């Protein structure tokens, strides 16, 4: 039997910033694709009209490029698949696997998709959904414990579960590598795909990122924005190397190593399910290492945005890159960012 080649996707919503957790997800997908010689696709989950602004996407693309996470082919926009999502919902209704709801959320008769009505998928109460998660092992969910979940909103749009499941199947995604917060949606997506006669991808749910108090990283409390790290003087090589270790560890335990070596060693079966501590001090240590490894010329180029800005104690005209180049080894030895 010929194994289908790996095809993975990073599926962000366009939020205008890149959370370290999303960057870790993107990186693990990219590493797996590059390790296996497969494809890494970018799918923008842009079905939420309110948040769908092109300038937000530019930020995302720019940060992906900064990290060196190149994707294959053009990005896929989920909003282009609306008709297909609608067809799947209509067909699930027609097959009696889903039902219409009125404005009071009460079940109503009918098998045609009607405007202004939501649709719920009927999970039934005597089945078990099982799958082997490459990180978390064998998973099992009783349908009796799941509610009949909404797949179509009364405003005429597909919900996340429906759109995500249908697109994974249609795009022949072989592995869905993503954050653990999405684990509970996997059995629902699996039910939808099975009802459609489509095959779910192999799941790999990556461990949660936590802060020093072992709490889930929070946008308000913790530093979580990749763009902010870039703007504060972290090198992309340091960031990528550090992010790769959030849940994964190389068999030889050598932590600081070039990304080509990480690609060669990376495997999903070596990803740990325990929460991973996002340790900024450790990231600083990685950054110091990478700063010191720069040649004087590279150091000057990397420092340029920080030494020619408006916040420097010298006038822009007094900045002389050749002087900084002479000093580079001394400076690099003394700074973390
Ligand atoms: N769009 C989802 C998110 O922003 C990711 C979905 C997935 O990877 O399956 O969290």
Coordinates of C-alpha atoms and ligand atoms in Angstrom, one line a residue:
X1 CA 0.0 0.0 0.0
X2 CA 1.3 3.5 -0.8
X3 CA 0.9 5.9 2.1
X4 CA -0.6 9.2 1.0
X5 CA 2.0 11.9 1.4
X6 CA 1.6 14.2 4.4
X7 CA -0.5 17.4 4.0
X8 CA -0.9 19.6 7.0
X9 CA -2.5 23.0 7.5
X10 CA -2.1 25.9 9.8
X11 CA -5.6 27.4 10.2
X12 CA -5.5 30.7 11.9
X13 CA -8.4 33.1 12.3
X14 CA -7.2 36.5 11.0
X15 CA -6.7 38.3 14.3
X16 CA -3.9 40.8 13.4
X17 CA -1.4 39.4 15.8
X18 CA 0.4 36.1 16.2
X19 CA 0.1 34.5 19.6
X20 CA 3.1 32.4 20.7
X21 CA 0.8 29.4 20.9
X22 CA -0.4 29.9 17.3
X23 CA 3.2 30.4 16.2
X24 CA 4.1 27.1 18.0
X25 CA 1.2 25.4 16.2
X26 CA 2.3 26.8 12.8
X27 CA 5.9 25.8 13.5
X28 CA 5.0 22.2 14.4
X29 CA 2.9 21.8 11.2
X30 CA 5.8 23.3 9.2
X31 CA 8.4 21.1 10.8
X32 CA 6.3 18.0 10.2
X33 CA 5.7 18.9 6.6
X34 CA 9.3 19.6 6.0
X35 CA 10.5 16.5 7.8
X36 CA 8.3 14.2 5.8
X37 CA 8.6 16.0 2.5
X38 CA 4.9 16.8 2.6
X39 CA 2.9 19.9 2.1
X40 CA 2.2 22.8 4.5
X41 CA -0.9 24.7 3.6
X42 CA -2.1 28.0 5.1
X43 CA -5.9 28.1 5.5
X44 CA -7.3 31.4 6.8
X45 CA -10.5 30.7 8.8
X46 CA -12.1 34.0 7.9
X47 CA -15.8 33.1 8.1
X48 CA -16.4 35.7 10.8
X49 CA -17.2 38.8 8.8
X50 CA -16.6 41.2 11.6
X51 CA -13.0 40.2 12.1
X52 CA -12.2 39.8 8.4
X53 CA -9.9 42.7 7.5
X54 CA -7.1 42.4 4.9
X55 CA -4.7 44.5 7.0
X56 CA -4.9 42.0 9.8
X57 CA -3.9 39.2 7.4
X58 CA -0.9 41.2 6.2
X59 CA 0.5 41.2 9.8
X60 CA 0.0 37.4 10.0
X61 CA 1.8 36.8 6.7
X62 CA 4.6 39.1 7.6
X63 CA 5.2 37.4 10.9
X64 CA 5.1 33.9 9.3
X65 CA 7.7 35.2 6.9
X66 CA 9.8 36.6 9.7
X67 CA 9.9 33.2 11.4
X68 CA 10.8 31.6 8.1
X69 CA 7.6 29.5 8.0
X70 CA 7.0 29.3 4.2
X71 CA 3.8 27.7 3.1
X72 CA 3.1 25.7 -0.1
X73 CA 0.8 27.2 -2.7
X74 CA -1.5 30.2 -2.2
X75 CA -3.3 30.6 1.1
X76 CA -6.8 29.1 1.1
X77 CA -9.6 31.4 2.3
X78 CA -12.3 29.5 4.1
X79 CA -14.9 32.1 3.1
X80 CA -14.6 30.9 -0.5
X81 CA -16.1 27.5 0.5
X82 CA -19.4 28.9 1.8
X83 CA -21.5 27.2 -0.9
X84 CA -19.9 23.9 -0.2
X85 CA -20.5 24.3 3.6
X86 CA -24.2 25.0 2.8
X87 CA -24.5 22.0 0.6
X88 CA -23.1 19.7 3.3
X89 CA -25.5 21.1 5.8
X90 CA -28.4 20.6 3.4
X91 CA -27.4 17.1 2.7
X92 CA -27.0 16.2 6.4
X93 CA -30.6 17.6 6.9
X94 CA -31.8 15.6 3.9
X95 CA -30.3 12.4 5.4
X96 CA -31.9 13.0 8.8
X97 CA -28.5 13.4 10.5
X98 CA -29.3 17.0 11.4
X99 CA -32.4 19.0 12.2
X100 CA -33.8 22.5 12.0
X101 CA -34.3 24.7 15.0
X102 CA -36.6 27.7 15.4
X103 CA -35.8 31.0 17.1
X104 CA -36.4 29.5 20.5
X105 CA -33.9 26.8 19.8
X106 CA -36.6 24.2 19.6
X107 CA -36.5 21.4 17.1
X108 CA -38.9 21.7 14.2
X109 CA -39.8 19.4 11.3
X110 CA -38.5 19.8 7.8
X111 CA -35.5 18.6 5.8
X112 CA -34.9 21.7 3.7
X113 CA -32.5 24.3 4.8
X114 CA -34.6 27.4 5.6
X115 CA -33.3 31.0 5.9
X116 CA -33.4 32.2 9.5
X117 CA -33.1 28.7 11.0
X118 CA -30.2 27.2 12.8
X119 CA -29.3 23.5 12.2
X120 CA -28.0 21.1 14.8
X121 CA -26.2 17.8 14.2
X122 CA -27.9 14.9 15.9
X123 CA -25.2 13.0 17.8
X124 CA -27.4 10.2 19.1
X125 CA -26.7 8.7 22.5
X126 CA -25.3 5.2 22.1
X127 CA -22.2 5.6 20.1
X128 CA -18.5 6.0 20.9
X129 CA -16.2 8.1 18.9
X130 CA -12.6 7.0 19.1
X131 CA -9.4 8.1 17.5
X132 CA -5.7 7.8 18.1
X133 CA -4.2 11.2 18.8
X134 CA -0.5 11.2 17.9
X135 CA 0.3 13.2 21.1
X136 CA -2.4 12.2 23.6
X137 CA -2.8 8.5 22.6
X138 CA -6.1 6.7 22.3
X139 CA -9.1 9.0 22.8
X140 CA -12.7 7.9 23.3
X141 CA -15.9 10.1 23.6
X142 CA -19.4 8.8 24.3
X143 CA -21.9 10.6 22.2
X144 CA -24.4 10.5 25.1
X145 CA -22.1 13.1 26.8
X146 CA -22.1 15.4 23.7
X147 CA -24.9 17.9 23.0
X148 CA -26.5 18.1 19.5
X149 CA -24.1 20.8 18.3
X150 CA -25.0 23.7 16.0
X151 CA -23.5 23.4 12.5
X152 CA -25.4 26.2 10.9
X153 CA -26.4 29.6 12.3
X154 CA -29.8 31.2 11.7
X155 CA -27.9 34.1 10.0
X156 CA -26.9 31.7 7.2
X157 CA -23.3 30.9 8.2
X158 CA -21.5 27.6 9.0
X159 CA -20.1 27.2 12.5
X160 CA -16.4 26.5 13.1
X161 CA -16.9 22.8 13.6
X162 CA -18.7 22.3 10.3
X163 CA -16.5 24.5 8.2
X164 CA -13.3 23.2 9.7
X165 CA -14.3 19.5 9.3
X166 CA -15.5 19.9 5.7
X167 CA -12.4 21.8 4.7
X168 CA -10.1 19.3 6.3
X169 CA -11.8 16.5 4.4
X170 CA -12.1 18.4 1.1
X171 CA -8.4 19.5 1.2
X172 CA -7.3 15.9 2.0
X173 CA -5.5 17.1 5.1
X174 CA -3.7 14.0 6.5
X175 CA -2.8 15.4 10.0
X176 CA -4.6 18.1 12.0
X177 CA -1.9 19.4 14.3
X178 CA -3.3 22.1 16.6
X179 CA -3.7 23.3 20.2
X180 CA -5.2 21.2 22.9
X181 CA -8.0 23.7 23.4
X182 CA -9.5 22.2 20.2
X183 CA -9.5 18.6 21.4
X184 CA -13.2 18.7 22.4
X185 CA -14.2 19.7 18.8
X186 CA -12.4 16.6 17.3
X187 CA -15.2 14.0 18.1
X188 CA -17.8 16.4 16.7
X189 CA -15.9 17.0 13.5
X190 CA -15.3 13.2 13.3
X191 CA -19.1 12.6 13.5
X192 CA -19.8 15.2 10.8
X193 CA -17.1 13.7 8.5
X194 CA -18.3 10.1 9.1
X195 CA -21.9 11.1 8.3
X196 CA -20.6 12.6 5.0
X197 CA -18.6 9.5 4.2
X198 CA -15.4 11.5 4.5
X199 CA -12.3 10.5 6.4
X200 CA -11.1 12.6 9.3
X201 CA -7.4 13.5 9.5
X202 CA -5.1 12.0 12.1
X203 CA -5.2 14.4 15.1
X204 CA -2.2 15.7 17.1
X205 CA -3.3 18.0 19.9
X206 CA -0.3 20.0 21.2
X207 CA 0.1 20.7 24.9
X208 CA -1.1 23.9 26.4
X209 CA 1.5 26.7 27.0
X210 CA 1.6 27.9 30.6
X211 CA 3.3 30.7 32.5
X212 CA 5.6 30.5 35.6
X213 CA 2.5 30.0 37.8
X214 CA 1.4 27.1 35.6
X215 CA -1.5 29.1 34.3
X216 CA -2.6 29.1 30.7
X217 CA -0.9 32.0 28.9
X218 CA -3.1 35.0 28.9
X219 CA -3.0 37.9 26.5
X220 CA -3.5 40.4 29.3
X221 CA -1.0 39.0 31.8
X222 CA 1.7 37.5 29.7
X223 CA 3.9 38.5 26.8
X224 CA 2.4 36.4 24.0
X225 CA 2.7 38.4 20.8
X226 CA 5.3 37.3 18.3
X227 CA 5.3 40.8 16.8
X228 CA 6.2 42.3 20.2
X229 CA 9.1 39.9 20.6
X230 CA 10.4 40.9 17.2
X231 CA 10.0 44.6 18.0
X232 CA 11.9 44.1 21.3
X233 CA 14.9 42.6 19.6
X234 CA 14.6 38.9 19.5
X235 CA 16.0 37.1 16.5
X236 CA 13.8 34.8 14.5
X237 CA 16.3 32.0 14.7
X238 CA 16.2 32.2 18.5
X239 CA 12.4 32.4 18.5
X240 CA 12.0 29.4 16.2
X241 CA 14.5 27.3 18.1
X242 CA 12.9 28.1 21.4
X243 CA 9.3 27.5 20.2
X244 CA 10.3 24.1 18.8
X245 CA 11.1 23.0 22.4
X246 CA 7.6 23.8 23.7
X247 CA 6.3 20.2 23.8
X248 CA 9.0 18.6 21.7
X249 CA 12.4 17.5 22.6
X250 CA 15.2 16.0 20.5
X251 CA 16.2 12.5 21.4
X252 CA 19.8 13.7 22.2
X253 CA 18.5 16.6 24.4
X254 CA 20.7 19.2 22.6
X255 CA 18.4 22.2 22.8
X256 CA 20.2 24.9 20.8
X257 CA 20.6 23.8 17.3
X258 CA 20.0 25.1 13.7
X259 CA 16.5 24.7 12.3
X260 CA 17.7 22.4 9.6
X261 CA 18.7 19.9 12.3
X262 CA 15.3 20.3 14.0
X263 CA 13.6 19.6 10.7
X264 CA 15.7 16.4 10.4
X265 CA 14.9 15.2 13.9
X266 CA 11.3 16.3 14.4
X267 CA 8.6 13.8 14.8
X268 CA 5.1 14.1 16.2
X269 CA 5.5 10.9 18.2
X270 CA 8.2 12.7 20.3
X271 CA 5.7 15.5 21.3
X272 CA 4.8 15.4 25.0
X273 CA 1.3 16.0 26.2
X274 CA 2.3 17.7 29.5
X275 CA 1.8 21.5 29.6
X276 CA 4.8 23.4 28.3
X277 CA 6.2 26.3 30.3
X278 CA 6.8 29.4 28.1
X279 CA 9.9 30.7 29.8
X280 CA 11.0 34.1 28.7
X281 CA 14.3 33.8 30.6
X282 CA 15.1 30.7 28.7
X283 CA 14.2 32.5 25.5
X284 CA 16.6 35.3 26.5
X285 CA 19.3 32.8 26.9
X286 CA 18.6 31.4 23.4
X287 CA 18.6 34.9 22.0
X288 CA 22.0 35.7 23.7
X289 CA 23.4 32.6 22.1
X290 CA 22.1 33.6 18.6
X291 CA 23.2 37.2 19.0
X292 CA 26.8 36.1 19.8
X293 CA 26.8 33.7 16.8
X294 CA 26.2 36.6 14.4
X295 CA 29.1 37.9 12.4
X296 CA 29.8 41.6 13.0
X297 CA 28.1 42.5 9.7
X298 CA 25.0 40.5 10.5
X299 CA 25.0 42.0 14.0
X300 CA 24.9 45.5 12.6
X301 CA 22.1 44.6 10.1
X302 CA 20.1 43.0 12.9
X303 CA 20.7 46.0 15.2
X304 CA 19.9 48.6 12.6
X305 CA 16.2 49.2 13.4
X306 CA 17.0 49.6 17.0
X307 CA 20.0 52.0 16.7
X308 CA 18.6 54.2 13.9
X309 CA 15.2 54.9 15.4
X310 CA 13.9 58.0 17.2
X311 CA 14.6 56.6 20.7
X312 CA 18.4 56.7 20.5
X313 CA 20.6 59.1 22.5
X314 CA 22.5 60.1 19.3
X315 CA 21.3 62.0 16.2
X316 CA 20.4 59.8 13.2
X317 CA 23.2 61.5 11.2
X318 CA 25.8 60.6 13.8
X319 CA 25.1 56.9 13.5
X320 CA 28.0 55.2 11.8
X321 CA 27.5 51.4 11.0
X322 CA 31.3 50.9 10.6
X323 CA 31.9 52.0 14.2
X324 CA 29.2 49.6 15.4
X325 CA 30.7 46.9 13.4
X326 CA 34.0 47.3 15.1
X327 CA 32.3 47.2 18.5
X328 CA 29.9 44.4 17.5
X329 CA 31.6 41.5 19.3
X330 CA 31.9 43.5 22.5
X331 CA 28.2 44.6 22.3
X332 CA 26.9 41.2 21.4
X333 CA 28.6 39.8 24.5
X334 CA 26.7 42.1 26.8
X335 CA 23.1 42.2 25.5
X336 CA 20.1 39.8 25.6
X337 CA 18.1 41.6 23.0
Ligands
LIG1 N1 -9.0 28.4 13.4 C1 -8.7 27.7 14.6 C2 -8.1 28.7 15.6 O1 -7.9 29.8 15.2 C3 -7.8 26.6 14.4 C4 -8.5 25.4 13.9 C5 -7.7 24.1 13.7 O2 -6.4 24.2 13.6 O3 -8.3 23.1 13.5 O4 -7.8 28.4 16.7

